[in-house]
Amino acid sequence: MARQGRREWSMAKETDSIRQEFDHCFVVCAYKESPYIGACIESLKGQGVPARVVVSTSTPNGRLAALCEKQGVPLFIREGQSGLAADWNFALKAAPADFVTIAHQDDIYHRDYLEKMREYAWRAKNPILLFTDYAELRGGVAVEDNRLLRVKRKINAVLKRPAFWGSRFVRRRSLAVGNAICCPSVCIHKARFPDFAFDASFICALDWDAWSRLADEQGEFIYIPEILMCHRIHEESETTRLIANGARFSEDLAILSRYWPGPVARFIMGRYKASAKSNEGTL
């Protein structure tokens, strides 16, 4: 009983700290010379409340260095071969804050993103992560409604209710039918999980794997049902390339198999493949 009391006191103390100050940092994970990263950084610096922004990369170049200097944004460089998990793990550690959003260099964040994160974090008791609804950015146009987005919103709908934020059963059931969490919208409570790392054995589904593991922890998954960022869909994106070569689907099937018997996992995978065509420009 004494140990339980100490744990509850520690969680209450952490909640009070969150309410006093929402210590957050955006870290832009940069790769080579993206033509979109400047707009991404500008959207982060243009938040309605003061925002801390840093950039991390394993592919340093003069253009990126000049951009960071112009924007007054610190640049952290990782030595070694590029890899998605290694780059994201480095980015997470580089961000000097309790809450971290790993911003994707091609995406745009709405002005209210950070303010909403702070508002919902204050409402929570013990947040693990927060995530938002999103739009797709296609050819410079924000697409707020298509079949894939509607499916994801239905999956996430139950997590709109604060009563279910802390339910491990509910979030595991949501993750059992697909990855409806938009990765670049996620804000991780890094201070609670200082040793958390993305799994380098995955090359595409590492975000789904991460949320699946974090879903087993005590605390809250908080869904903000507002479109607070735009995720760019284009032919050169890593997701599109991985869909084309089939790597994504073998990893997705492996994660579905954590939750379902083989035949059921394969059936869901068939439906998931159809919805993924949205990333190729069709429905």
XYZ file of C-alpha atoms in Angstrom:
283
model
C 0.000 0.000 0.000
C 2.856 2.379 0.805
C 4.429 1.703 -2.600
C 1.075 2.333 -4.331
C 0.732 5.592 -2.398
C 4.194 6.755 -3.480
C 3.387 5.949 -7.133
C 0.112 7.895 -6.993
C 1.874 10.828 -5.325
C 4.550 10.791 -8.053
C 1.922 10.794 -10.832
C 0.030 13.636 -9.120
C 3.245 15.636 -8.838
C 3.963 15.058 -12.554
C 0.428 16.184 -13.475
C 0.876 19.396 -11.469
C 4.145 20.032 -13.318
C 2.416 19.635 -16.714
C -0.259 22.114 -15.684
C 2.305 24.652 -14.527
C 4.395 24.510 -17.693
C 3.925 22.610 -20.957
C 7.574 22.007 -21.839
C 7.450 21.235 -25.565
C 9.803 21.194 -28.540
C 9.313 20.584 -32.256
C 12.189 18.693 -33.856
C 12.216 18.630 -37.650
C 13.774 15.412 -38.916
C 15.503 16.576 -42.117
C 16.669 14.313 -44.931
C 18.834 15.576 -47.801
C 17.489 18.719 -49.538
C 13.709 18.823 -49.261
C 12.087 21.712 -51.151
C 9.365 21.792 -48.494
C 11.347 22.039 -45.254
C 11.422 25.828 -45.233
C 7.626 25.991 -45.230
C 7.521 23.364 -42.481
C 9.850 25.372 -40.226
C 7.909 28.565 -40.905
C 4.665 26.859 -39.871
C 6.269 25.761 -36.601
C 7.727 29.163 -35.832
C 4.380 30.743 -36.700
C 2.461 28.983 -33.928
C -0.044 31.061 -31.986
C 1.990 30.540 -28.814
C 5.805 30.675 -28.520
C 7.340 27.509 -29.970
C 10.748 25.930 -29.581
C 12.072 24.451 -32.838
C 15.223 22.464 -33.630
C 16.315 20.487 -36.692
C 18.127 17.143 -36.765
C 19.681 15.361 -39.740
C 22.011 12.548 -40.748
C 22.487 14.073 -44.212
C 23.997 17.519 -43.590
C 24.292 19.880 -46.532
C 24.968 23.527 -47.186
C 21.394 24.369 -48.113
C 20.028 22.986 -44.845
C 22.718 24.698 -42.768
C 21.993 28.038 -44.448
C 18.246 27.633 -43.905
C 18.684 26.862 -40.202
C 21.009 29.832 -39.772
C 18.534 32.121 -41.537
C 15.624 30.867 -39.424
C 17.644 30.945 -36.198
C 17.015 27.250 -35.592
C 19.620 24.953 -33.950
C 20.846 22.125 -36.197
C 21.873 18.758 -34.711
C 23.851 16.374 -36.917
C 23.900 12.607 -36.406
C 26.974 10.730 -37.551
C 26.599 7.405 -39.341
C 24.384 5.884 -41.994
C 20.877 7.265 -42.440
C 17.970 5.134 -41.290
C 14.445 6.095 -40.307
C 14.475 4.599 -36.807
C 17.994 5.836 -36.028
C 17.151 9.309 -37.340
C 13.918 9.525 -35.344
C 15.581 8.257 -32.171
C 18.331 10.842 -32.543
C 15.737 13.556 -33.167
C 13.801 12.550 -30.068
C 16.900 12.756 -27.878
C 18.023 16.038 -29.464
C 14.819 17.821 -28.473
C 15.406 19.505 -25.080
C 11.873 19.176 -23.687
C 9.444 16.939 -21.808
C 7.009 16.771 -24.741
C 8.301 16.302 -28.290
C 6.717 16.444 -31.729
C 8.882 14.904 -34.467
C 7.869 17.111 -37.379
C 8.159 15.633 -40.856
C 10.033 17.978 -43.150
C 7.409 17.929 -45.922
C 4.416 18.723 -43.711
C 2.668 21.893 -42.559
C 1.410 22.531 -39.031
C -1.595 24.723 -38.342
C -1.176 27.783 -36.169
C -3.219 26.286 -33.313
C -1.381 22.941 -33.126
C 0.834 23.754 -30.130
C -1.852 25.651 -28.240
C -4.226 22.678 -28.563
C -1.500 20.290 -27.421
C -0.991 22.372 -24.310
C -4.737 22.639 -23.666
C -5.311 18.879 -23.901
C -2.161 18.001 -21.945
C -3.436 20.163 -19.109
C -6.764 18.325 -19.191
C -5.056 14.932 -18.994
C -3.947 13.137 -15.861
C -1.084 11.029 -17.169
C -0.484 11.502 -20.924
C 1.564 8.998 -22.913
C 1.041 10.758 -26.223
C -1.301 13.180 -27.938
C -2.268 13.172 -31.613
C -4.595 15.075 -33.906
C -6.787 14.779 -36.950
C -5.123 15.873 -40.176
C -5.597 16.731 -43.839
C -3.638 15.442 -46.819
C -1.664 17.952 -48.854
C -1.814 17.027 -52.536
C -0.335 19.312 -55.166
C -0.399 22.203 -52.707
C -4.109 21.701 -51.951
C -5.360 20.564 -48.531
C -7.696 17.567 -48.858
C -9.775 17.225 -45.697
C -12.054 14.406 -46.785
C -11.513 11.143 -48.636
C -12.170 7.482 -47.936
C -8.935 6.848 -46.046
C -9.394 9.901 -43.816
C -12.987 8.911 -43.047
C -11.910 5.401 -42.053
C -9.185 6.726 -39.770
C -11.577 9.163 -38.111
C -14.014 6.341 -37.393
C -11.243 4.258 -35.812
C -10.059 7.164 -33.663
C -13.548 8.388 -32.733
C -13.748 6.455 -29.468
C -10.585 8.181 -28.207
C -12.298 11.564 -28.466
C -13.929 10.798 -25.123
C -11.758 11.650 -22.104
C -13.303 8.681 -20.288
C -11.486 6.346 -22.711
C -8.113 8.136 -22.873
C -6.713 5.891 -20.157
C -8.189 2.606 -21.418
C -5.542 0.181 -22.634
C -8.292 -2.066 -23.980
C -9.806 0.696 -26.136
C -6.551 1.872 -27.678
C -5.379 -1.680 -28.333
C -8.674 -2.419 -30.108
C -8.178 0.704 -32.227
C -4.631 -0.309 -33.156
C -5.790 -3.856 -33.892
C -7.623 -2.770 -37.046
C -4.932 -0.507 -38.498
C -2.680 2.433 -37.812
C -5.079 5.376 -37.755
C -2.675 7.607 -35.816
C -1.052 10.204 -38.068
C 2.624 9.941 -37.112
C 3.679 13.581 -37.718
C 0.740 14.785 -35.607
C 1.962 12.863 -32.539
C 3.367 14.589 -29.477
C 5.236 12.105 -27.248
C 5.560 12.603 -23.496
C 9.295 12.020 -23.621
C 9.877 12.753 -19.928
C 7.774 9.718 -19.006
C 9.673 7.413 -21.358
C 13.293 8.635 -21.503
C 14.481 5.254 -22.818
C 11.792 4.879 -25.473
C 13.115 4.119 -28.964
C 11.695 3.304 -32.376
C 12.527 -0.247 -33.474
C 15.125 -0.333 -36.264
C 13.947 -3.775 -37.398
C 11.020 -1.974 -39.051
C 11.595 0.237 -42.071
C 8.017 1.450 -42.574
C 5.649 0.389 -39.783
C 7.946 1.595 -37.014
C 5.363 4.174 -35.912
C 2.570 1.574 -35.645
C 4.935 -0.687 -33.720
C 5.808 2.193 -31.385
C 2.192 3.105 -30.638
C 1.424 -0.589 -30.137
C 4.141 -0.870 -27.489
C 3.219 2.402 -25.792
C -0.442 1.327 -25.739
C 0.471 -1.275 -23.120
C 1.776 1.388 -20.727
C -0.240 2.982 -17.946
C -1.479 6.409 -18.982
C -3.468 8.147 -21.690
C -3.635 8.234 -25.486
C -5.256 11.594 -26.235
C -6.923 12.215 -29.592
C -7.625 15.824 -30.575
C -10.376 15.612 -33.234
C -9.358 18.780 -35.046
C -7.378 19.107 -38.280
C -4.195 20.682 -36.940
C -1.656 19.698 -39.582
C -1.365 18.784 -43.258
C 0.524 15.644 -44.248
C 2.040 15.945 -47.717
C 1.414 13.100 -50.167
C 3.742 13.041 -53.164
C 5.461 10.514 -55.419
C 8.886 11.039 -53.878
C 7.755 10.351 -50.299
C 9.193 7.406 -48.397
C 5.719 6.021 -47.679
C 4.799 5.998 -51.370
C 8.060 4.240 -52.269
C 7.566 1.584 -49.599
C 4.000 0.925 -50.747
C 5.316 0.463 -54.281
C 7.894 -2.163 -53.289
C 5.590 -4.005 -50.868
C 7.763 -3.596 -47.761
C 5.015 -1.809 -45.895
C 2.484 -4.616 -46.195
C 4.705 -7.392 -44.842
C 5.407 -5.281 -41.752
C 1.763 -4.307 -41.345
C 0.765 -7.977 -41.442
C 3.319 -8.748 -38.725
C 1.763 -6.139 -36.430
C -1.805 -7.214 -37.172
C -0.745 -10.748 -36.243
C -0.012 -9.508 -32.714
C -3.726 -8.955 -32.260
C -5.438 -11.533 -34.480
C -5.141 -15.164 -35.663
C -3.450 -15.509 -39.059
C -6.578 -15.743 -41.278
C -8.195 -12.720 -39.608
C -4.972 -10.703 -39.856
C -4.713 -11.497 -43.577
C -8.350 -10.497 -44.147
C -7.813 -7.132 -42.447
C -4.603 -6.737 -44.427
C -6.556 -7.094 -47.655
C -8.857 -4.256 -46.646
C -5.879 -2.213 -45.488
C -4.175 -2.570 -48.876
C -7.241 -1.167 -50.588
C -7.334 1.890 -48.327
C -3.600 2.488 -48.827
C -4.266 3.198 -52.507
C -5.189 6.684 -51.305
C -1.474 7.334 -50.915
C -1.039 6.568 -54.615
C -3.659 9.114 -55.650
C -6.656 6.765 -55.979
C -9.381 5.628 -53.620
